[in-house]
């Protein structure tokens, strides 16, 4: 009898263990570089919620905002080596690494994040650039159009002369061509640079006026509609390969959906952030003349030629990629009414 009872007890323990292993499912770590308040992290938490809901809890996501697991510049390598399963990269922080997708960072006057994000996703799907071969791309999106936020008023392009402004990617070259002094650094290093006076302002999208509280120190905003910044959410390739087919299906279905959700969110939020800045800090907003916007476009033209050289070296037809991007921009601006 004793022997029977001990066998039943052992069977119960093994069943419990098997059940707990089955319950554990998959835990994914997701690294992000800017503070939790900023839109790259807001979209991360939305994605986490959707994945856990759609997999019925089989997949759980542990998020690490604010560079707590990986920072802006070691994100790509950290995901490739498995330090994090998933990471958010701003491709402008990796000069020359993403020649094809940096098309989105050209001065083509995107005025909507939703439009730019849909264009970016479609360009990636059509061309599958080999620059992403070492990772799995889960989704892509852009920042909102980039504007000047500064401690001194920039009422005309002439006011940019000699002004030290934080930026990254193609905007650094455009600022130089406009007579300003671009200072390259990731968003995460910008608060200290502003506090120390290393820069007199920054060029980014208006969400950071509220999310990074830059409205407190940069009381003057100038609508320049400089390029958007492309982002990619990437997963470690071996981790992706290890996932069951039904999980891969959920993550793939979320790709385009998350691009559009983030674009929509940011289009609405940049307007809200600017109004908040006016109400709380009475920031002043300046607009430029059509002639000044034409000058910005002209001063950015040489970037298109340089971009074409990089895409050609990557083995693609640069004119075709550019033509597709502009056609998609027109398509989505009409479809979305933006
Ligand atoms: N302006 C780009 C991208 C960007 C816009 N808003 C945020 C918020 C958090 C991180 C990056 C960004 C940039 O300066 O990196």
mmCIF file of C-alpha atoms and ligand atoms in Angstrom:
data_model
loop_
_atom_site.group_PDB
_atom_site.id
_atom_site.type_symbol
_atom_site.label_atom_id
_atom_site.label_comp_id
_atom_site.label_asym_id
_atom_site.label_seq_id
_atom_site.Cartn_x
_atom_site.Cartn_y
_atom_site.Cartn_z
ATOM 1 C CA UNK A 1 0.000 0.000 0.000
ATOM 2 C CA UNK A 2 2.848 2.341 1.010
ATOM 3 C CA UNK A 3 4.517 1.709 -2.351
ATOM 4 C CA UNK A 4 1.274 2.632 -4.215
ATOM 5 C CA UNK A 5 0.883 5.897 -2.283
ATOM 6 C CA UNK A 6 4.480 6.967 -2.974
ATOM 7 C CA UNK A 7 4.017 6.208 -6.683
ATOM 8 C CA UNK A 8 0.858 8.368 -6.742
ATOM 9 C CA UNK A 9 2.709 11.189 -4.953
ATOM 10 C CA UNK A 10 5.605 11.044 -7.438
ATOM 11 C CA UNK A 11 3.190 11.090 -10.374
ATOM 12 C CA UNK A 12 1.466 14.194 -8.900
ATOM 13 C CA UNK A 13 4.824 16.021 -8.536
ATOM 14 C CA UNK A 14 5.859 15.220 -12.117
ATOM 15 C CA UNK A 15 2.456 16.355 -13.461
ATOM 16 C CA UNK A 16 2.776 19.618 -11.550
ATOM 17 C CA UNK A 17 6.267 20.186 -12.945
ATOM 18 C CA UNK A 18 5.135 19.480 -16.508
ATOM 19 C CA UNK A 19 2.195 21.850 -16.072
ATOM 20 C CA UNK A 20 4.420 24.650 -14.798
ATOM 21 C CA UNK A 21 6.828 24.182 -17.716
ATOM 22 C CA UNK A 22 3.902 24.270 -20.149
ATOM 23 C CA UNK A 23 2.602 27.445 -18.445
ATOM 24 C CA UNK A 24 6.001 29.160 -18.690
ATOM 25 C CA UNK A 25 5.827 29.528 -22.513
ATOM 26 C CA UNK A 26 8.259 32.078 -23.960
ATOM 27 C CA UNK A 27 9.647 35.180 -22.232
ATOM 28 C CA UNK A 28 11.078 37.778 -24.653
ATOM 29 C CA UNK A 29 13.328 40.627 -23.497
ATOM 30 C CA UNK A 30 12.794 43.937 -25.344
ATOM 31 C CA UNK A 31 15.430 46.708 -25.018
ATOM 32 C CA UNK A 32 14.779 50.389 -25.781
ATOM 33 C CA UNK A 33 17.098 53.403 -25.478
ATOM 34 C CA UNK A 34 15.057 56.565 -24.736
ATOM 35 C CA UNK A 35 13.081 57.246 -21.530
ATOM 36 C CA UNK A 36 9.827 55.322 -20.932
ATOM 37 C CA UNK A 37 7.775 58.506 -21.602
ATOM 38 C CA UNK A 38 8.906 58.775 -25.242
ATOM 39 C CA UNK A 39 7.026 57.375 -28.233
ATOM 40 C CA UNK A 40 9.467 54.533 -29.035
ATOM 41 C CA UNK A 41 8.661 53.130 -25.575
ATOM 42 C CA UNK A 42 4.929 53.906 -25.762
ATOM 43 C CA UNK A 43 4.739 51.828 -28.946
ATOM 44 C CA UNK A 44 6.820 49.100 -27.258
ATOM 45 C CA UNK A 45 4.274 48.752 -24.430
ATOM 46 C CA UNK A 46 1.413 48.654 -26.972
ATOM 47 C CA UNK A 47 3.202 45.877 -28.908
ATOM 48 C CA UNK A 48 3.826 43.953 -25.651
ATOM 49 C CA UNK A 49 0.114 44.091 -24.797
ATOM 50 C CA UNK A 50 -0.937 42.889 -28.246
ATOM 51 C CA UNK A 51 1.564 39.994 -28.306
ATOM 52 C CA UNK A 52 0.596 38.731 -24.829
ATOM 53 C CA UNK A 53 -3.116 39.021 -25.667
ATOM 54 C CA UNK A 54 -2.934 37.395 -29.111
ATOM 55 C CA UNK A 55 -0.768 34.480 -27.893
ATOM 56 C CA UNK A 56 -3.059 33.887 -24.909
ATOM 57 C CA UNK A 57 -0.102 34.466 -22.604
ATOM 58 C CA UNK A 58 2.096 31.835 -24.276
ATOM 59 C CA UNK A 59 4.513 34.684 -25.067
ATOM 60 C CA UNK A 60 5.345 37.250 -22.372
ATOM 61 C CA UNK A 61 7.467 40.353 -23.021
ATOM 62 C CA UNK A 62 9.780 41.966 -20.457
ATOM 63 C CA UNK A 63 10.504 45.568 -21.504
ATOM 64 C CA UNK A 64 13.654 47.590 -20.648
ATOM 65 C CA UNK A 65 13.174 51.335 -21.454
ATOM 66 C CA UNK A 66 15.722 54.119 -20.885
ATOM 67 C CA UNK A 67 18.830 52.166 -21.933
ATOM 68 C CA UNK A 68 18.478 49.884 -18.843
ATOM 69 C CA UNK A 69 19.483 46.811 -20.892
ATOM 70 C CA UNK A 70 21.031 48.243 -24.112
ATOM 71 C CA UNK A 71 21.784 51.835 -25.184
ATOM 72 C CA UNK A 72 21.198 53.658 -28.482
ATOM 73 C CA UNK A 73 24.592 52.827 -29.988
ATOM 74 C CA UNK A 74 25.053 49.226 -28.776
ATOM 75 C CA UNK A 75 21.457 48.175 -29.539
ATOM 76 C CA UNK A 76 22.158 46.614 -32.944
ATOM 77 C CA UNK A 77 25.151 44.559 -31.757
ATOM 78 C CA UNK A 78 23.360 43.669 -28.512
ATOM 79 C CA UNK A 79 20.406 42.147 -30.366
ATOM 80 C CA UNK A 80 22.659 40.376 -32.906
ATOM 81 C CA UNK A 81 24.602 38.743 -30.035
ATOM 82 C CA UNK A 82 21.508 37.888 -28.004
ATOM 83 C CA UNK A 83 22.017 40.278 -25.058
ATOM 84 C CA UNK A 84 18.381 41.230 -25.743
ATOM 85 C CA UNK A 85 15.849 39.250 -27.794
ATOM 86 C CA UNK A 86 14.343 42.450 -29.266
ATOM 87 C CA UNK A 87 15.672 46.003 -29.647
ATOM 88 C CA UNK A 88 14.644 49.421 -30.990
ATOM 89 C CA UNK A 89 17.179 51.044 -33.322
ATOM 90 C CA UNK A 90 17.148 54.561 -34.743
ATOM 91 C CA UNK A 91 18.927 53.843 -38.037
ATOM 92 C CA UNK A 92 20.311 57.415 -38.184
ATOM 93 C CA UNK A 93 22.580 56.501 -35.240
ATOM 94 C CA UNK A 94 24.354 53.961 -37.504
ATOM 95 C CA UNK A 95 25.786 56.042 -40.387
ATOM 96 C CA UNK A 96 26.339 53.973 -43.565
ATOM 97 C CA UNK A 97 24.923 50.758 -42.078
ATOM 98 C CA UNK A 98 21.419 51.069 -43.527
ATOM 99 C CA UNK A 99 21.904 52.649 -46.977
ATOM 100 C CA UNK A 100 18.551 51.589 -48.460
ATOM 101 C CA UNK A 101 16.130 52.359 -45.624
ATOM 102 C CA UNK A 102 17.846 55.710 -44.977
ATOM 103 C CA UNK A 103 15.822 56.875 -47.990
ATOM 104 C CA UNK A 104 13.196 57.763 -45.390
ATOM 105 C CA UNK A 105 15.700 60.194 -43.828
ATOM 106 C CA UNK A 106 16.016 62.208 -47.074
ATOM 107 C CA UNK A 107 14.610 65.780 -47.328
ATOM 108 C CA UNK A 108 11.407 64.796 -49.169
ATOM 109 C CA UNK A 109 9.124 66.823 -46.858
ATOM 110 C CA UNK A 110 7.057 64.127 -45.157
ATOM 111 C CA UNK A 111 4.476 65.971 -43.047
ATOM 112 C CA UNK A 112 2.800 62.893 -41.508
ATOM 113 C CA UNK A 113 4.339 60.111 -39.408
ATOM 114 C CA UNK A 114 1.594 57.658 -40.389
ATOM 115 C CA UNK A 115 2.314 58.264 -44.087
ATOM 116 C CA UNK A 116 6.091 57.998 -43.597
ATOM 117 C CA UNK A 117 5.770 54.821 -41.492
ATOM 118 C CA UNK A 118 3.542 53.059 -44.043
ATOM 119 C CA UNK A 119 5.923 54.087 -46.841
ATOM 120 C CA UNK A 120 8.889 52.757 -44.841
ATOM 121 C CA UNK A 121 7.189 49.384 -44.194
ATOM 122 C CA UNK A 122 6.213 48.953 -47.874
ATOM 123 C CA UNK A 123 9.711 49.886 -49.128
ATOM 124 C CA UNK A 124 11.209 47.344 -46.697
ATOM 125 C CA UNK A 125 8.749 44.624 -47.759
ATOM 126 C CA UNK A 126 9.378 45.234 -51.499
ATOM 127 C CA UNK A 127 13.185 45.500 -51.414
ATOM 128 C CA UNK A 128 14.075 43.309 -48.372
ATOM 129 C CA UNK A 129 17.435 45.176 -48.133
ATOM 130 C CA UNK A 130 20.345 42.883 -47.146
ATOM 131 C CA UNK A 131 21.390 45.475 -44.529
ATOM 132 C CA UNK A 132 18.840 43.736 -42.243
ATOM 133 C CA UNK A 133 19.906 40.156 -43.089
ATOM 134 C CA UNK A 134 21.498 39.521 -39.670
ATOM 135 C CA UNK A 135 18.270 40.225 -37.746
ATOM 136 C CA UNK A 136 14.526 39.660 -38.015
ATOM 137 C CA UNK A 137 12.640 42.942 -38.521
ATOM 138 C CA UNK A 138 9.419 42.912 -36.469
ATOM 139 C CA UNK A 139 8.141 46.373 -37.463
ATOM 140 C CA UNK A 140 9.322 49.797 -38.638
ATOM 141 C CA UNK A 141 8.162 53.375 -38.203
ATOM 142 C CA UNK A 142 9.519 56.915 -38.341
ATOM 143 C CA UNK A 143 9.619 59.914 -36.081
ATOM 144 C CA UNK A 144 7.381 62.869 -36.931
ATOM 145 C CA UNK A 145 8.898 65.559 -39.201
ATOM 146 C CA UNK A 146 11.864 67.295 -37.551
ATOM 147 C CA UNK A 147 11.583 70.868 -36.306
ATOM 148 C CA UNK A 148 13.976 73.331 -34.676
ATOM 149 C CA UNK A 149 13.570 73.715 -30.904
ATOM 150 C CA UNK A 150 15.935 76.302 -29.413
ATOM 151 C CA UNK A 151 16.852 78.566 -26.503
ATOM 152 C CA UNK A 152 17.103 81.504 -28.942
ATOM 153 C CA UNK A 153 14.371 82.470 -31.459
ATOM 154 C CA UNK A 154 14.950 81.189 -35.025
ATOM 155 C CA UNK A 155 12.536 83.410 -36.941
ATOM 156 C CA UNK A 156 14.281 83.060 -40.311
ATOM 157 C CA UNK A 157 16.856 80.688 -41.798
ATOM 158 C CA UNK A 158 19.446 83.441 -41.313
ATOM 159 C CA UNK A 159 19.010 83.011 -37.525
ATOM 160 C CA UNK A 160 20.470 79.497 -37.882
ATOM 161 C CA UNK A 161 23.893 80.965 -38.711
ATOM 162 C CA UNK A 162 26.489 79.515 -36.329
ATOM 163 C CA UNK A 163 23.807 78.093 -34.009
ATOM 164 C CA UNK A 164 24.849 74.819 -32.314
ATOM 165 C CA UNK A 165 21.928 72.389 -32.675
ATOM 166 C CA UNK A 166 21.772 68.710 -31.703
ATOM 167 C CA UNK A 167 20.699 66.401 -34.511
ATOM 168 C CA UNK A 168 21.557 63.063 -36.137
ATOM 169 C CA UNK A 169 21.536 61.434 -39.582
ATOM 170 C CA UNK A 170 21.009 63.474 -42.733
ATOM 171 C CA UNK A 171 19.862 66.530 -40.762
ATOM 172 C CA UNK A 172 23.448 67.195 -39.635
ATOM 173 C CA UNK A 173 24.467 67.797 -43.271
ATOM 174 C CA UNK A 174 21.409 69.928 -44.029
ATOM 175 C CA UNK A 175 22.108 72.093 -40.956
ATOM 176 C CA UNK A 176 25.715 72.580 -42.105
ATOM 177 C CA UNK A 177 24.488 73.604 -45.567
ATOM 178 C CA UNK A 178 22.127 76.125 -43.906
ATOM 179 C CA UNK A 179 24.975 77.678 -41.877
ATOM 180 C CA UNK A 180 24.113 76.104 -38.510
ATOM 181 C CA UNK A 181 26.493 73.961 -36.476
ATOM 182 C CA UNK A 182 24.995 70.460 -36.171
ATOM 183 C CA UNK A 183 26.174 68.421 -33.169
ATOM 184 C CA UNK A 184 25.539 64.668 -33.604
ATOM 185 C CA UNK A 185 24.343 62.584 -30.641
ATOM 186 C CA UNK A 186 21.531 60.172 -29.731
ATOM 187 C CA UNK A 187 18.379 61.555 -28.110
ATOM 188 C CA UNK A 188 19.413 60.022 -24.760
ATOM 189 C CA UNK A 189 22.484 62.332 -24.529
ATOM 190 C CA UNK A 190 20.585 65.505 -25.491
ATOM 191 C CA UNK A 191 19.278 66.626 -22.038
ATOM 192 C CA UNK A 192 22.834 66.904 -20.650
ATOM 193 C CA UNK A 193 24.088 68.711 -23.769
ATOM 194 C CA UNK A 194 21.271 71.265 -23.428
ATOM 195 C CA UNK A 195 21.834 71.712 -19.676
ATOM 196 C CA UNK A 196 25.593 72.223 -20.139
ATOM 197 C CA UNK A 197 25.089 74.618 -23.062
ATOM 198 C CA UNK A 198 26.987 72.343 -25.471
ATOM 199 C CA UNK A 199 24.043 72.921 -27.791
ATOM 200 C CA UNK A 200 21.613 75.851 -27.987
ATOM 201 C CA UNK A 201 18.743 73.630 -29.149
ATOM 202 C CA UNK A 202 17.908 70.496 -31.122
ATOM 203 C CA UNK A 203 16.279 69.313 -34.329
ATOM 204 C CA UNK A 204 13.761 66.573 -33.683
ATOM 205 C CA UNK A 205 9.986 66.062 -33.604
ATOM 206 C CA UNK A 206 7.714 67.970 -31.264
ATOM 207 C CA UNK A 207 6.865 64.938 -29.086
ATOM 208 C CA UNK A 208 10.135 65.503 -27.191
ATOM 209 C CA UNK A 209 8.997 68.968 -26.109
ATOM 210 C CA UNK A 210 6.711 67.160 -23.651
ATOM 211 C CA UNK A 211 8.229 63.666 -23.286
ATOM 212 C CA UNK A 212 11.729 65.024 -22.535
ATOM 213 C CA UNK A 213 10.382 68.333 -21.132
ATOM 214 C CA UNK A 214 12.557 70.220 -23.644
ATOM 215 C CA UNK A 215 9.832 72.913 -23.805
ATOM 216 C CA UNK A 216 11.137 74.169 -20.453
ATOM 217 C CA UNK A 217 14.588 75.003 -21.836
ATOM 218 C CA UNK A 218 13.757 75.477 -25.546
ATOM 219 C CA UNK A 219 11.053 78.141 -25.536
ATOM 220 C CA UNK A 220 11.308 78.860 -29.297
ATOM 221 C CA UNK A 221 10.085 76.393 -31.997
ATOM 222 C CA UNK A 222 10.468 76.803 -35.749
ATOM 223 C CA UNK A 223 8.430 74.698 -38.204
ATOM 224 C CA UNK A 224 11.039 73.467 -40.723
ATOM 225 C CA UNK A 225 9.596 70.037 -41.668
ATOM 226 C CA UNK A 226 13.097 68.614 -41.930
ATOM 227 C CA UNK A 227 13.390 64.837 -42.503
ATOM 228 C CA UNK A 228 11.802 62.186 -40.340
ATOM 229 C CA UNK A 229 14.064 59.675 -38.563
ATOM 230 C CA UNK A 230 13.587 55.960 -39.377
ATOM 231 C CA UNK A 231 13.326 53.341 -36.603
ATOM 232 C CA UNK A 232 13.357 49.526 -36.807
ATOM 233 C CA UNK A 233 12.306 47.014 -34.154
ATOM 234 C CA UNK A 234 14.612 44.030 -34.598
ATOM 235 C CA UNK A 235 14.786 40.505 -33.108
ATOM 236 C CA UNK A 236 17.740 38.180 -32.636
ATOM 237 C CA UNK A 237 17.719 35.772 -35.610
ATOM 238 C CA UNK A 238 18.301 32.564 -33.569
ATOM 239 C CA UNK A 239 15.534 33.537 -31.130
ATOM 240 C CA UNK A 240 13.163 34.110 -34.083
ATOM 241 C CA UNK A 241 14.083 30.739 -35.609
ATOM 242 C CA UNK A 242 13.379 29.038 -32.245
ATOM 243 C CA UNK A 243 9.784 30.302 -32.046
ATOM 244 C CA UNK A 244 6.828 28.022 -32.895
ATOM 245 C CA UNK A 245 4.985 28.716 -36.182
ATOM 246 C CA UNK A 246 1.852 30.067 -34.486
ATOM 247 C CA UNK A 247 3.922 32.634 -32.530
ATOM 248 C CA UNK A 248 5.741 33.700 -35.700
ATOM 249 C CA UNK A 249 2.343 34.199 -37.371
ATOM 250 C CA UNK A 250 1.198 36.548 -34.584
ATOM 251 C CA UNK A 251 4.414 38.592 -34.719
ATOM 252 C CA UNK A 252 4.359 38.816 -38.530
ATOM 253 C CA UNK A 253 0.707 39.936 -38.543
ATOM 254 C CA UNK A 254 1.634 42.740 -36.124
ATOM 255 C CA UNK A 255 4.374 44.133 -38.423
ATOM 256 C CA UNK A 256 2.341 46.465 -40.644
ATOM 257 C CA UNK A 257 -0.315 47.024 -37.968
ATOM 258 C CA UNK A 258 2.253 48.307 -35.462
ATOM 259 C CA UNK A 259 3.832 50.592 -38.071
ATOM 260 C CA UNK A 260 0.470 52.245 -38.714
ATOM 261 C CA UNK A 261 -0.504 52.366 -35.018
ATOM 262 C CA UNK A 262 2.752 54.150 -34.133
ATOM 263 C CA UNK A 263 2.428 56.587 -37.045
ATOM 264 C CA UNK A 264 -1.140 57.468 -36.094
ATOM 265 C CA UNK A 265 -0.217 57.833 -32.425
ATOM 266 C CA UNK A 266 2.658 60.207 -33.173
ATOM 267 C CA UNK A 267 0.728 62.380 -35.653
ATOM 268 C CA UNK A 268 -1.825 63.064 -32.919
ATOM 269 C CA UNK A 269 0.673 63.303 -30.095
ATOM 270 C CA UNK A 270 3.013 65.898 -31.654
ATOM 271 C CA UNK A 271 0.085 68.352 -31.923
ATOM 272 C CA UNK A 272 -0.847 67.615 -28.292
ATOM 273 C CA UNK A 273 2.765 68.069 -27.137
ATOM 274 C CA UNK A 274 3.057 71.445 -28.893
ATOM 275 C CA UNK A 275 -0.207 72.681 -27.320
ATOM 276 C CA UNK A 276 0.978 71.456 -23.888
ATOM 277 C CA UNK A 277 4.214 73.408 -24.397
ATOM 278 C CA UNK A 278 2.281 76.588 -25.283
ATOM 279 C CA UNK A 279 -0.002 76.203 -22.235
ATOM 280 C CA UNK A 280 2.733 75.318 -19.716
ATOM 281 C CA UNK A 281 5.728 77.313 -20.936
ATOM 282 C CA UNK A 282 4.203 79.814 -23.413
ATOM 283 C CA UNK A 283 6.602 78.631 -26.121
ATOM 284 C CA UNK A 284 6.606 80.718 -29.309
ATOM 285 C CA UNK A 285 6.193 78.996 -32.708
ATOM 286 C CA UNK A 286 7.676 80.529 -35.866
ATOM 287 C CA UNK A 287 6.931 79.512 -39.469
ATOM 288 C CA UNK A 288 9.150 80.002 -42.536
ATOM 289 C CA UNK A 289 8.297 81.469 -45.933
ATOM 290 C CA UNK A 290 7.749 79.277 -49.020
ATOM 291 C CA UNK A 291 11.058 80.636 -50.347
ATOM 292 C CA UNK A 292 12.844 79.449 -47.185
ATOM 293 C CA UNK A 293 11.294 75.975 -47.481
ATOM 294 C CA UNK A 294 12.482 75.909 -51.102
ATOM 295 C CA UNK A 295 15.976 76.858 -49.880
ATOM 296 C CA UNK A 296 15.913 73.966 -47.369
ATOM 297 C CA UNK A 297 14.967 71.569 -50.199
ATOM 298 C CA UNK A 298 17.738 72.942 -52.407
ATOM 299 C CA UNK A 299 20.342 72.700 -49.621
ATOM 300 C CA UNK A 300 19.321 69.058 -49.074
ATOM 301 C CA UNK A 301 19.520 68.050 -52.748
ATOM 302 C CA UNK A 302 23.137 66.867 -52.528
ATOM 303 C CA UNK A 303 22.082 64.277 -49.899
ATOM 304 C CA UNK A 304 19.934 62.545 -52.495
ATOM 305 C CA UNK A 305 22.958 62.125 -54.795
ATOM 306 C CA UNK A 306 25.071 60.742 -51.913
ATOM 307 C CA UNK A 307 22.237 58.392 -50.906
ATOM 308 C CA UNK A 308 21.979 57.086 -54.499
ATOM 309 C CA UNK A 309 25.678 56.156 -54.439
ATOM 310 C CA UNK A 310 25.176 54.089 -51.265
ATOM 311 C CA UNK A 311 22.107 52.278 -52.647
ATOM 312 C CA UNK A 312 23.873 51.519 -55.929
ATOM 313 C CA UNK A 313 26.792 50.002 -53.967
ATOM 314 C CA UNK A 314 24.173 47.907 -52.099
ATOM 315 C CA UNK A 315 23.213 46.464 -55.497
ATOM 316 C CA UNK A 316 19.842 48.162 -55.969
ATOM 317 C CA UNK A 317 18.457 50.605 -58.553
ATOM 318 C CA UNK A 318 18.470 53.863 -56.536
ATOM 319 C CA UNK A 319 16.201 55.712 -58.975
ATOM 320 C CA UNK A 320 13.631 52.888 -58.697
ATOM 321 C CA UNK A 321 13.710 52.928 -54.872
ATOM 322 C CA UNK A 322 13.312 56.723 -54.811
ATOM 323 C CA UNK A 323 10.510 56.675 -57.382
ATOM 324 C CA UNK A 324 8.700 53.958 -55.400
ATOM 325 C CA UNK A 325 9.078 55.954 -52.168
ATOM 326 C CA UNK A 326 7.632 59.140 -53.717
ATOM 327 C CA UNK A 327 4.763 57.198 -55.348
ATOM 328 C CA UNK A 328 3.947 55.511 -52.010
ATOM 329 C CA UNK A 329 4.134 58.915 -50.255
ATOM 330 C CA UNK A 330 1.559 60.294 -52.712
ATOM 331 C CA UNK A 331 -0.616 57.148 -52.385
ATOM 332 C CA UNK A 332 -0.783 57.212 -48.587
ATOM 333 C CA UNK A 333 -1.202 61.009 -48.370
ATOM 334 C CA UNK A 334 -4.288 60.608 -50.597
ATOM 335 C CA UNK A 335 -5.585 57.443 -48.850
ATOM 336 C CA UNK A 336 -5.077 58.771 -45.309
ATOM 337 C CA UNK A 337 -5.943 62.383 -46.095
ATOM 338 C CA UNK A 338 -2.724 63.584 -44.440
HETATM 339 N N1 LIG B 1 14.474 62.953 -33.694
HETATM 340 C C1 LIG B 1 15.050 61.641 -33.751
HETATM 341 C C2 LIG B 1 14.003 60.607 -33.460
HETATM 342 C C3 LIG B 1 13.145 60.877 -32.283
HETATM 343 C C4 LIG B 1 12.041 61.683 -32.264
HETATM 344 N N2 LIG B 1 11.433 61.588 -31.031
HETATM 345 C C5 LIG B 1 12.190 60.737 -30.258
HETATM 346 C C6 LIG B 1 12.006 60.313 -28.933
HETATM 347 C C7 LIG B 1 12.954 59.404 -28.392
HETATM 348 C C8 LIG B 1 14.046 58.962 -29.155
HETATM 349 C C9 LIG B 1 14.242 59.412 -30.481
HETATM 350 C C10 LIG B 1 13.293 60.289 -31.009
HETATM 351 C C11 LIG B 1 16.224 61.616 -32.850
HETATM 352 O O1 LIG B 1 16.585 62.693 -32.456
HETATM 353 O O2 LIG B 1 16.793 60.578 -32.560
#
